[in-house]
Amino acid sequence: MHTTLAIDCGGGGIKASVLDESGTMRAQPLRVPTPYPLHPDLFVKTLVELSHQLPPADRVTVGMPGMIRHGVVVATPHYVTKAGPRTRIDPELAKAWANFDARSALGAAFDRPTLVLNDAEVHGAGVVAGTGLELVITLGTGLGCALFDGGRLAPHLEFSQAPVRWGMSYDTYIGEHERRRLGDSFWSRRVARVVEGLRPVFLWDRLYIGGGNSRRIIPEQLLRMGDDVVIVPNTAGIVGGVRAWSLRVH
């Protein structure tokens, strides 16, 4: 039986636990604040140190924000900043993260098989039914997304960085900073507008909304979204660490 160390890396915090093959946690999830400025070397060190507080595992799954292709970081929105989300980009950090082979670096550091995906993709692995077109979006520091067709993971799209209104990207428009500024009620209206705007683009069979802020959507706005929209627990970002190993990829 394989055990999996699943690590969910966000803009504000990094969570981890160890799970068995059924997805049952063998330890309570641990969380540490995401340290900034975050050089790739510090990223690897932080994850390894966090793992030392958990039971040993046979393999590792890491979900992190940004465009990740074959375990290599093409772009990551938060980790290139001087002091965290919405702060100034550090050119040296941007250079260090560009084309950083996270899978190889973490695999060497953990000395065990390691899988690195976008965090929303890992989240989706934990919740999709495997039938029809299923879109997963995560609401946290920013917006994450993953698309599955018949259980098969589609190439990643960073539509979170696309402009939406007033010169803002989806990432900032419904991210944590705007939620705090607007309050849950007005922010929930924005989320509902985004869902309706994305519906004709994807024509999904089911939309899953996860991430730490999904529970903050007020019931009135959730009802407006329709029966094909489902709120899923944030623990999927860790539980998906097991199923991610069996993902079929387009």
Coordinates of C-alpha atoms in Angstrom, one line a residue:
M1 CA 0.0 0.0 0.0
H2 CA 1.4 3.4 -1.0
T3 CA 1.2 6.4 1.3
T4 CA 1.3 9.9 -0.1
L5 CA 2.7 13.1 1.3
A6 CA 0.3 15.7 -0.1
I7 CA 1.3 19.3 0.0
D8 CA -1.0 22.2 -1.0
C9 CA 0.9 25.4 -1.6
G10 CA -1.0 28.6 -1.6
G11 CA -0.2 32.3 -1.7
G12 CA -0.8 32.7 2.1
G13 CA -0.1 29.2 3.5
I14 CA 1.3 25.8 2.8
K15 CA -0.7 22.7 4.1
A16 CA 0.4 19.1 4.2
S17 CA -0.7 15.7 5.4
V18 CA 0.0 12.0 4.7
L19 CA -2.7 9.8 3.2
D20 CA -3.2 6.1 2.5
E21 CA -4.3 4.7 -0.8
S22 CA -8.0 5.3 0.0
G23 CA -7.4 9.0 0.7
T24 CA -7.7 8.7 4.4
M25 CA -5.4 11.1 6.3
R26 CA -2.9 9.4 8.6
A27 CA -2.1 12.6 10.3
Q28 CA -3.9 15.9 11.0
P29 CA -3.0 18.5 8.3
L30 CA -0.3 20.9 9.2
R31 CA -0.2 24.5 8.0
V32 CA 2.6 27.1 7.9
P33 CA 2.5 30.6 6.5
T34 CA 4.1 30.9 3.0
P35 CA 7.4 32.6 3.6
Y36 CA 8.4 35.7 1.6
P37 CA 10.6 36.5 -0.3
L38 CA 10.3 33.0 -1.6
H39 CA 13.3 31.8 -3.6
P40 CA 12.9 28.3 -5.1
D41 CA 15.6 27.0 -2.6
L42 CA 13.6 28.3 0.3
F43 CA 10.4 26.8 -1.2
V44 CA 12.1 23.3 -1.3
K45 CA 13.5 23.7 2.2
T46 CA 10.1 24.8 3.6
L47 CA 8.3 21.8 2.2
V48 CA 11.0 19.3 3.4
E49 CA 11.0 20.8 6.9
L50 CA 7.2 20.5 7.0
S51 CA 7.4 16.9 5.9
H52 CA 9.6 16.1 8.9
Q53 CA 6.6 16.8 11.2
L54 CA 4.5 14.2 9.5
P55 CA 4.7 10.4 9.2
P56 CA 7.0 9.0 6.4
A57 CA 5.4 8.5 3.0
D58 CA 6.3 6.5 -0.1
R59 CA 5.7 9.4 -2.6
V60 CA 5.0 13.1 -2.7
T61 CA 2.4 15.2 -4.5
V62 CA 2.8 19.0 -4.6
G63 CA 0.2 21.4 -5.8
M64 CA 1.3 25.0 -6.4
P65 CA -0.1 28.1 -8.0
G66 CA 0.8 29.1 -11.6
M67 CA 1.5 27.5 -14.9
I68 CA 3.2 24.2 -14.3
R69 CA 4.1 22.0 -17.3
H70 CA 5.5 18.5 -16.7
G71 CA 6.6 19.6 -13.2
V72 CA 8.4 22.7 -14.5
V73 CA 7.3 26.2 -13.4
V74 CA 6.5 28.3 -16.5
A75 CA 5.1 31.2 -14.3
T76 CA 3.9 31.6 -10.8
P77 CA 2.0 34.7 -9.7
H78 CA 2.7 35.1 -6.0
Y79 CA 6.1 33.5 -5.4
V80 CA 7.9 36.1 -7.6
T81 CA 6.9 39.0 -5.3
K82 CA 9.0 40.7 -2.6
A83 CA 6.5 40.3 0.2
G84 CA 3.6 38.1 -1.0
P85 CA 0.5 38.6 -3.1
R86 CA -0.2 42.1 -4.5
T87 CA 3.3 43.3 -3.6
R88 CA 6.0 44.3 -6.1
I89 CA 7.6 41.7 -8.3
D90 CA 11.2 41.0 -7.6
P91 CA 13.0 40.6 -11.0
E92 CA 15.6 38.3 -9.5
L93 CA 12.9 36.0 -8.0
A94 CA 11.1 36.0 -11.4
K95 CA 14.3 34.9 -13.1
A96 CA 14.9 32.2 -10.4
W97 CA 11.4 30.8 -10.8
A98 CA 11.2 30.9 -14.6
N99 CA 11.7 27.3 -15.9
F100 CA 12.5 26.0 -12.4
D101 CA 12.2 22.2 -12.5
A102 CA 10.2 21.8 -9.3
R103 CA 9.6 18.1 -9.8
S104 CA 13.3 17.3 -10.1
A105 CA 14.4 19.6 -7.3
L106 CA 11.7 18.3 -4.9
G107 CA 12.2 14.7 -6.0
A108 CA 15.9 15.0 -5.1
A109 CA 15.2 16.7 -1.8
F110 CA 12.6 14.1 -0.7
D111 CA 14.5 11.2 -2.3
R112 CA 11.2 9.6 -3.4
P113 CA 8.8 9.8 -6.4
T114 CA 7.4 13.3 -6.7
L115 CA 4.5 14.8 -8.7
V116 CA 4.2 18.6 -9.1
L117 CA 1.0 20.0 -10.6
N118 CA -1.0 23.2 -10.5
D119 CA -2.8 23.4 -7.1
A120 CA -6.3 23.5 -8.7
E121 CA -5.4 20.4 -10.7
V122 CA -4.6 18.5 -7.5
H123 CA -7.8 19.9 -6.0
G124 CA -9.8 18.7 -9.0
A125 CA -8.3 15.2 -8.8
G126 CA -9.9 14.9 -5.4
V127 CA -13.4 15.8 -6.5
V128 CA -14.2 15.0 -10.2
A129 CA -16.6 12.2 -11.0
G130 CA -14.8 11.3 -14.2
T131 CA -17.8 11.8 -16.5
G132 CA -18.5 14.7 -18.9
L133 CA -16.8 18.0 -18.9
E134 CA -15.9 19.1 -15.4
L135 CA -14.4 22.5 -14.5
V136 CA -12.8 23.1 -11.1
I137 CA -12.1 26.6 -9.8
T138 CA -10.5 27.4 -6.5
L139 CA -11.1 30.6 -4.6
G140 CA -8.3 31.7 -2.2
T141 CA -5.5 34.2 -2.5
G142 CA -6.5 34.3 -6.2
L143 CA -8.3 32.1 -8.7
G144 CA -7.2 28.6 -9.7
C145 CA -8.7 26.4 -12.4
A146 CA -8.5 22.9 -13.9
L147 CA -10.5 21.3 -16.7
F148 CA -11.3 17.6 -16.9
D149 CA -13.0 15.7 -19.8
G150 CA -14.2 12.3 -18.9
G151 CA -11.8 12.3 -16.0
R152 CA -8.8 13.2 -18.3
L153 CA -6.9 16.3 -17.3
A154 CA -6.8 18.9 -20.0
P155 CA -3.8 21.2 -20.6
H156 CA -3.7 23.9 -18.0
L157 CA -5.1 27.4 -18.8
E158 CA -4.2 30.3 -16.6
F159 CA -7.4 32.2 -17.4
S160 CA -7.0 33.7 -13.9
Q161 CA -4.6 36.1 -15.4
A162 CA -7.0 37.2 -18.1
P163 CA -8.5 40.7 -17.8
V164 CA -12.1 40.8 -16.6
R165 CA -13.2 44.4 -15.5
W166 CA -11.6 47.7 -14.7
G167 CA -8.2 46.6 -15.7
M168 CA -8.3 43.7 -13.2
S169 CA -7.6 40.1 -13.8
Y170 CA -9.9 37.3 -12.5
D171 CA -7.1 36.6 -10.0
T172 CA -7.5 40.1 -8.4
Y173 CA -11.2 40.6 -9.2
I174 CA -12.4 37.7 -6.9
G175 CA -9.2 37.2 -4.9
E176 CA -8.8 37.4 -1.2
H177 CA -7.9 41.1 -1.2
E178 CA -11.2 42.1 -2.9
R179 CA -13.2 39.8 -0.7
R180 CA -11.9 41.6 2.4
R181 CA -12.5 45.0 0.8
L182 CA -16.0 44.3 -0.3
G183 CA -17.3 41.9 2.3
D184 CA -18.7 38.4 1.7
S185 CA -22.1 39.6 0.3
F186 CA -20.8 41.9 -2.5
W187 CA -17.9 39.6 -3.2
S188 CA -20.3 36.7 -3.6
R189 CA -22.1 38.7 -6.3
R190 CA -18.9 39.0 -8.2
V191 CA -18.3 35.3 -8.0
A192 CA -21.8 34.6 -9.3
R193 CA -21.1 37.0 -12.2
V194 CA -17.9 35.3 -13.0
V195 CA -19.6 31.9 -13.0
E196 CA -22.2 33.1 -15.4
G197 CA -19.6 34.7 -17.6
L198 CA -17.6 31.5 -17.8
R199 CA -20.6 29.2 -18.5
P200 CA -20.9 29.9 -22.2
V201 CA -17.1 29.6 -22.6
F202 CA -16.8 26.1 -21.1
L203 CA -20.4 24.7 -21.3
W204 CA -19.5 22.4 -18.4
D205 CA -21.5 19.4 -17.3
R206 CA -20.5 20.3 -13.7
L207 CA -18.6 23.1 -12.1
Y208 CA -16.8 22.5 -8.8
I209 CA -15.9 25.5 -6.6
G210 CA -13.3 24.8 -3.9
G211 CA -10.6 26.6 -2.1
G212 CA -10.6 28.3 1.3
N213 CA -13.0 31.0 0.3
S214 CA -15.7 28.8 -1.4
R215 CA -17.4 28.5 2.0
R216 CA -17.8 32.3 2.1
I217 CA -20.2 32.4 -0.9
I218 CA -23.5 33.4 0.6
P219 CA -26.5 30.9 0.0
E220 CA -28.5 33.4 -2.1
Q221 CA -25.7 33.8 -4.7
L222 CA -25.0 30.0 -4.7
L223 CA -28.6 29.3 -5.5
R224 CA -28.4 31.7 -8.5
M225 CA -25.5 29.6 -10.0
G226 CA -27.7 26.5 -10.6
D227 CA -27.7 22.8 -9.8
D228 CA -24.7 22.1 -12.0
V229 CA -22.5 24.1 -9.6
V230 CA -21.1 22.3 -6.5
I231 CA -19.2 23.6 -3.5
V232 CA -16.4 21.2 -2.5
P233 CA -14.3 21.1 0.7
N234 CA -10.9 22.7 0.8
T235 CA -9.4 19.5 2.0
A236 CA -9.7 18.3 -1.6
G237 CA -6.4 20.1 -2.2
I238 CA -4.8 17.5 0.0
V239 CA -7.0 14.4 -0.6
G240 CA -6.5 14.9 -4.4
G241 CA -2.8 14.2 -3.8
V242 CA -3.6 10.5 -3.9
R243 CA -5.8 10.4 -7.0
A244 CA -3.4 12.8 -8.9
W245 CA -1.1 9.9 -9.5
S246 CA -3.7 8.1 -11.6
L247 CA -4.7 11.1 -13.6
R248 CA -4.9 10.7 -17.4
V249 CA -3.5 13.7 -19.2
H250 CA -4.4 15.0 -22.6

